[in-house]
């Protein structure tokens, strides 16, 4: 399988002629502290996981995201110097206009990676806060609503449903009241001998039939 650069908006692919073009690909460091710095430098968020994008085994970054001074070219195989951090990233054009909107999502909860440094202490949350306003979403053109916004929409739908139920109950109550009034009128007309007993029975039966259909 052809490896692709993991940086947002980068279309670099590891092809047989990549080295001839001066393009190299580098796996994420095994040192968890350095790997975390790589991830933070990428400023990539995973929409599906609702947090920081986490590299998987075999994921790579291409040489375009490192400075020339980051490489050790003393050997035939170009390598990165120990401890270097990628620093050359540019948001793709279709994401640049959205960046300001994404910056406003201050309540977005980042799922941090459980990374420790050499003294076995958890990396501080201040590191996240430092980079948080600069993160961009993976596939930001299809970003789903935040949980808070979805909850607001759900609450609105529930309120609309309750209002509809209340309106329906009011309609049914008015109809029952109308049916009672109609039956009372039928009895009065029959008592005054203004309608026949047969007509009164048919009208009364019609009212009961309508009442049963609405229940």
Short mmCIF file of C-alpha atoms in Angstrom, two decimals:
data_model
loop_
_atom_site.label_atom_id
_atom_site.label_comp_id
_atom_site.label_asym_id
_atom_site.label_seq_id
_atom_site.Cartn_x
_atom_site.Cartn_y
_atom_site.Cartn_z
CA UNK A 1 0.00 0.00 0.00
CA UNK A 2 1.31 3.43 -0.92
CA UNK A 3 2.01 5.56 2.14
CA UNK A 4 0.69 9.10 2.20
CA UNK A 5 1.76 12.05 4.29
CA UNK A 6 -0.42 12.47 7.39
CA UNK A 7 -0.35 16.28 7.37
CA UNK A 8 -3.63 18.04 6.61
CA UNK A 9 -3.78 19.19 2.99
CA UNK A 10 -0.52 17.48 1.97
CA UNK A 11 -0.84 15.24 -1.09
CA UNK A 12 2.66 13.74 -0.91
CA UNK A 13 2.80 10.00 -1.59
CA UNK A 14 5.70 7.64 -1.11
CA UNK A 15 6.40 6.50 -4.68
CA UNK A 16 9.44 4.77 -6.20
CA UNK A 17 10.70 8.07 -7.64
CA UNK A 18 10.08 10.12 -4.47
CA UNK A 19 13.75 10.11 -3.39
CA UNK A 20 14.82 11.26 -6.85
CA UNK A 21 12.63 14.31 -6.28
CA UNK A 22 14.25 14.89 -2.89
CA UNK A 23 11.15 13.77 -1.03
CA UNK A 24 11.55 11.47 1.96
CA UNK A 25 9.05 10.02 4.41
CA UNK A 26 9.54 9.59 8.13
CA UNK A 27 7.59 7.50 10.65
CA UNK A 28 6.51 9.02 13.94
CA UNK A 29 9.09 8.77 16.76
CA UNK A 30 8.95 5.91 19.21
CA UNK A 31 9.72 8.36 22.02
CA UNK A 32 6.22 9.27 23.26
CA UNK A 33 7.20 12.77 24.34
CA UNK A 34 8.67 13.65 20.92
CA UNK A 35 5.76 11.96 19.14
CA UNK A 36 3.34 14.12 21.10
CA UNK A 37 5.21 17.25 20.01
CA UNK A 38 4.91 16.10 16.40
CA UNK A 39 1.15 15.65 16.79
CA UNK A 40 0.70 19.06 18.41
CA UNK A 41 2.81 20.69 15.71
CA UNK A 42 0.50 19.21 13.05
CA UNK A 43 -2.55 20.89 14.67
CA UNK A 44 -4.78 18.16 13.35
CA UNK A 45 -8.06 17.22 15.01
CA UNK A 46 -9.98 14.03 14.38
CA UNK A 47 -13.69 14.78 13.97
CA UNK A 48 -14.81 11.19 14.46
CA UNK A 49 -12.85 10.77 17.68
CA UNK A 50 -13.73 14.30 18.87
CA UNK A 51 -10.16 15.01 19.90
CA UNK A 52 -6.56 15.26 18.77
CA UNK A 53 -5.68 13.07 15.81
CA UNK A 54 -3.59 10.11 16.91
CA UNK A 55 -1.03 8.53 14.55
CA UNK A 56 -1.31 4.83 13.85
CA UNK A 57 1.45 2.37 13.15
CA UNK A 58 2.93 3.12 9.74
CA UNK A 59 1.73 6.74 9.54
CA UNK A 60 4.38 9.09 8.16
CA UNK A 61 5.22 12.74 7.56
CA UNK A 62 7.03 13.83 4.44
CA UNK A 63 10.18 15.93 4.37
CA UNK A 64 8.26 19.02 3.23
CA UNK A 65 7.24 19.65 6.84
CA UNK A 66 10.78 19.88 8.18
CA UNK A 67 13.45 22.53 7.82
CA UNK A 68 16.59 21.77 5.86
CA UNK A 69 18.59 21.97 9.07
CA UNK A 70 16.49 19.17 10.57
CA UNK A 71 18.11 16.52 8.39
CA UNK A 72 21.27 14.49 8.78
CA UNK A 73 22.67 14.01 5.28
CA UNK A 74 25.98 12.52 6.32
CA UNK A 75 24.80 9.05 5.31
CA UNK A 76 23.38 7.73 2.00
CA UNK A 77 19.94 7.46 3.61
CA UNK A 78 18.64 10.85 4.67
CA UNK A 79 17.60 10.81 8.32
CA UNK A 80 16.13 13.26 10.75
CA UNK A 81 18.31 14.56 13.52
CA UNK A 82 17.36 13.29 16.98
CA UNK A 83 14.59 15.28 18.68
CA UNK A 84 13.63 17.52 15.73
CA UNK A 85 10.00 18.67 15.48
CA UNK A 86 8.15 19.31 12.18
CA UNK A 87 7.42 22.99 11.80
CA UNK A 88 6.44 23.65 8.17
CA UNK A 89 2.67 23.37 7.86
CA UNK A 90 0.16 25.35 5.86
CA UNK A 91 -3.60 24.91 5.92
CA UNK A 92 -5.07 23.96 2.54
CA UNK A 93 -6.84 26.78 0.74
CA UNK A 94 -10.36 25.40 1.29
CA UNK A 95 -9.73 25.37 5.06
CA UNK A 96 -8.19 28.81 5.45
CA UNK A 97 -11.54 30.64 5.30
CA UNK A 98 -12.94 28.34 7.98
CA UNK A 99 -10.04 28.79 10.38
CA UNK A 100 -11.51 31.90 12.03
CA UNK A 101 -14.79 30.09 12.68
CA UNK A 102 -12.97 27.12 14.15
CA UNK A 103 -11.02 29.39 16.46
CA UNK A 104 -14.29 30.40 18.12
CA UNK A 105 -15.02 26.88 19.27
CA UNK A 106 -13.46 27.46 22.69
CA UNK A 107 -15.57 24.80 24.37
CA UNK A 108 -14.28 22.00 22.18
CA UNK A 109 -12.97 19.28 24.49
CA UNK A 110 -9.70 17.76 23.34
CA UNK A 111 -9.01 14.12 24.02
CA UNK A 112 -5.39 14.19 25.09
CA UNK A 113 -2.91 11.44 24.43
CA UNK A 114 -1.62 9.58 27.52
CA UNK A 115 2.00 10.51 26.97
CA UNK A 116 4.71 10.77 29.60
CA UNK A 117 8.13 12.32 29.50
CA UNK A 118 11.40 10.79 30.71
CA UNK A 119 10.64 11.60 34.37
CA UNK A 120 7.32 9.67 34.03
CA UNK A 121 5.18 12.76 34.61
CA UNK A 122 2.16 13.49 32.52
CA UNK A 123 2.63 16.32 30.02
CA UNK A 124 0.77 19.37 31.32
CA UNK A 125 -2.55 20.57 29.94
CA UNK A 126 -0.99 23.98 29.32
CA UNK A 127 0.63 22.48 26.26
CA UNK A 128 -2.82 21.75 24.86
CA UNK A 129 -4.06 25.24 25.72
CA UNK A 130 -1.10 26.75 23.90
CA UNK A 131 -1.98 25.04 20.63
CA UNK A 132 -5.77 24.73 20.96
CA UNK A 133 -6.74 27.97 19.12
CA UNK A 134 -4.58 26.92 16.15
CA UNK A 135 -5.92 23.41 15.56
CA UNK A 136 -7.71 22.61 12.33
CA UNK A 137 -10.12 19.77 11.82
CA UNK A 138 -9.43 16.75 9.69
CA UNK A 139 -11.77 17.12 6.69
CA UNK A 140 -13.15 20.38 8.05
CA UNK A 141 -15.46 20.75 5.06
CA UNK A 142 -17.66 18.07 6.62
CA UNK A 143 -17.36 19.04 10.28
CA UNK A 144 -20.38 17.92 12.26
CA UNK A 145 -22.03 20.08 14.90
CA UNK A 146 -20.52 20.20 18.36
CA UNK A 147 -22.22 18.16 21.12
CA UNK A 148 -23.44 21.40 22.71
CA UNK A 149 -25.09 22.52 19.47
CA UNK A 150 -26.62 19.08 18.90
CA UNK A 151 -28.03 19.14 22.45
CA UNK A 152 -29.54 22.57 21.73
CA UNK A 153 -31.17 21.25 18.54
CA UNK A 154 -32.51 18.21 20.39
CA UNK A 155 -34.01 20.40 23.10
CA UNK A 156 -35.64 22.56 20.43
CA UNK A 157 -37.15 19.50 18.72
CA UNK A 158 -38.48 18.19 22.05
CA UNK A 159 -40.10 21.57 22.80
CA UNK A 160 -41.69 21.65 19.33
CA UNK A 161 -43.01 18.12 19.86
CA UNK A 162 -44.54 19.03 23.21
CA UNK A 163 -46.14 22.13 21.69
CA UNK A 164 -47.61 20.03 18.89
CA UNK A 165 -49.01 17.52 21.36
CA UNK A 166 -50.55 20.34 23.39
CA UNK A 167 -52.11 21.83 20.25
CA UNK A 168 -53.53 18.43 19.31
CA UNK A 169 -55.01 17.98 22.78
CA UNK A 170 -56.65 21.40 22.53
CA UNK A 171 -58.15 20.53 19.15
CA UNK A 172 -59.54 17.25 20.49
CA UNK A 173 -60.95 18.98 23.57
CA UNK A 174 -62.70 21.58 21.39
CA UNK A 175 -64.11 18.85 19.17
CA UNK A 176 -65.48 16.92 22.16
CA UNK A 177 -67.00 20.10 23.53
CA UNK A 178 -68.61 20.77 20.15
CA UNK A 179 -70.02 17.21 20.04
CA UNK A 180 -71.52 17.58 23.50
CA UNK A 181 -73.10 20.87 22.48
CA UNK A 182 -74.46 19.29 19.31
CA UNK A 183 -76.03 16.36 21.20
CA UNK A 184 -77.58 18.81 23.66
CA UNK A 185 -79.03 20.78 20.76
CA UNK A 186 -80.41 17.57 19.20
CA UNK A 187 -82.18 16.66 22.46
CA UNK A 188 -83.65 20.16 22.72
CA UNK A 189 -84.91 20.03 19.14
CA UNK A 190 -86.46 16.62 19.76
CA UNK A 191 -88.10 17.78 23.01
CA UNK A 192 -89.57 20.77 21.17
CA UNK A 193 -90.82 18.38 18.48
CA UNK A 194 -88.86 20.31 15.85
CA UNK A 195 -87.27 17.11 14.56
CA UNK A 196 -88.54 13.55 14.48
CA UNK A 197 -87.34 10.79 16.78
CA UNK A 198 -85.75 9.02 13.79
CA UNK A 199 -83.80 12.13 12.77
CA UNK A 200 -82.68 12.69 16.34
CA UNK A 201 -81.46 9.09 16.63
CA UNK A 202 -79.48 9.34 13.39
CA UNK A 203 -77.88 12.63 14.43
CA UNK A 204 -77.02 11.27 17.86
CA UNK A 205 -75.52 8.11 16.34
CA UNK A 206 -73.46 10.28 13.99
CA UNK A 207 -72.08 12.26 16.94
CA UNK A 208 -71.07 9.08 18.81
CA UNK A 209 -69.41 7.68 15.70
CA UNK A 210 -67.35 10.86 15.28
CA UNK A 211 -66.43 10.77 18.96
CA UNK A 212 -65.18 7.17 18.74
CA UNK A 213 -63.09 7.94 15.64
CA UNK A 214 -61.25 10.76 17.40
CA UNK A 215 -60.37 8.77 20.52
#
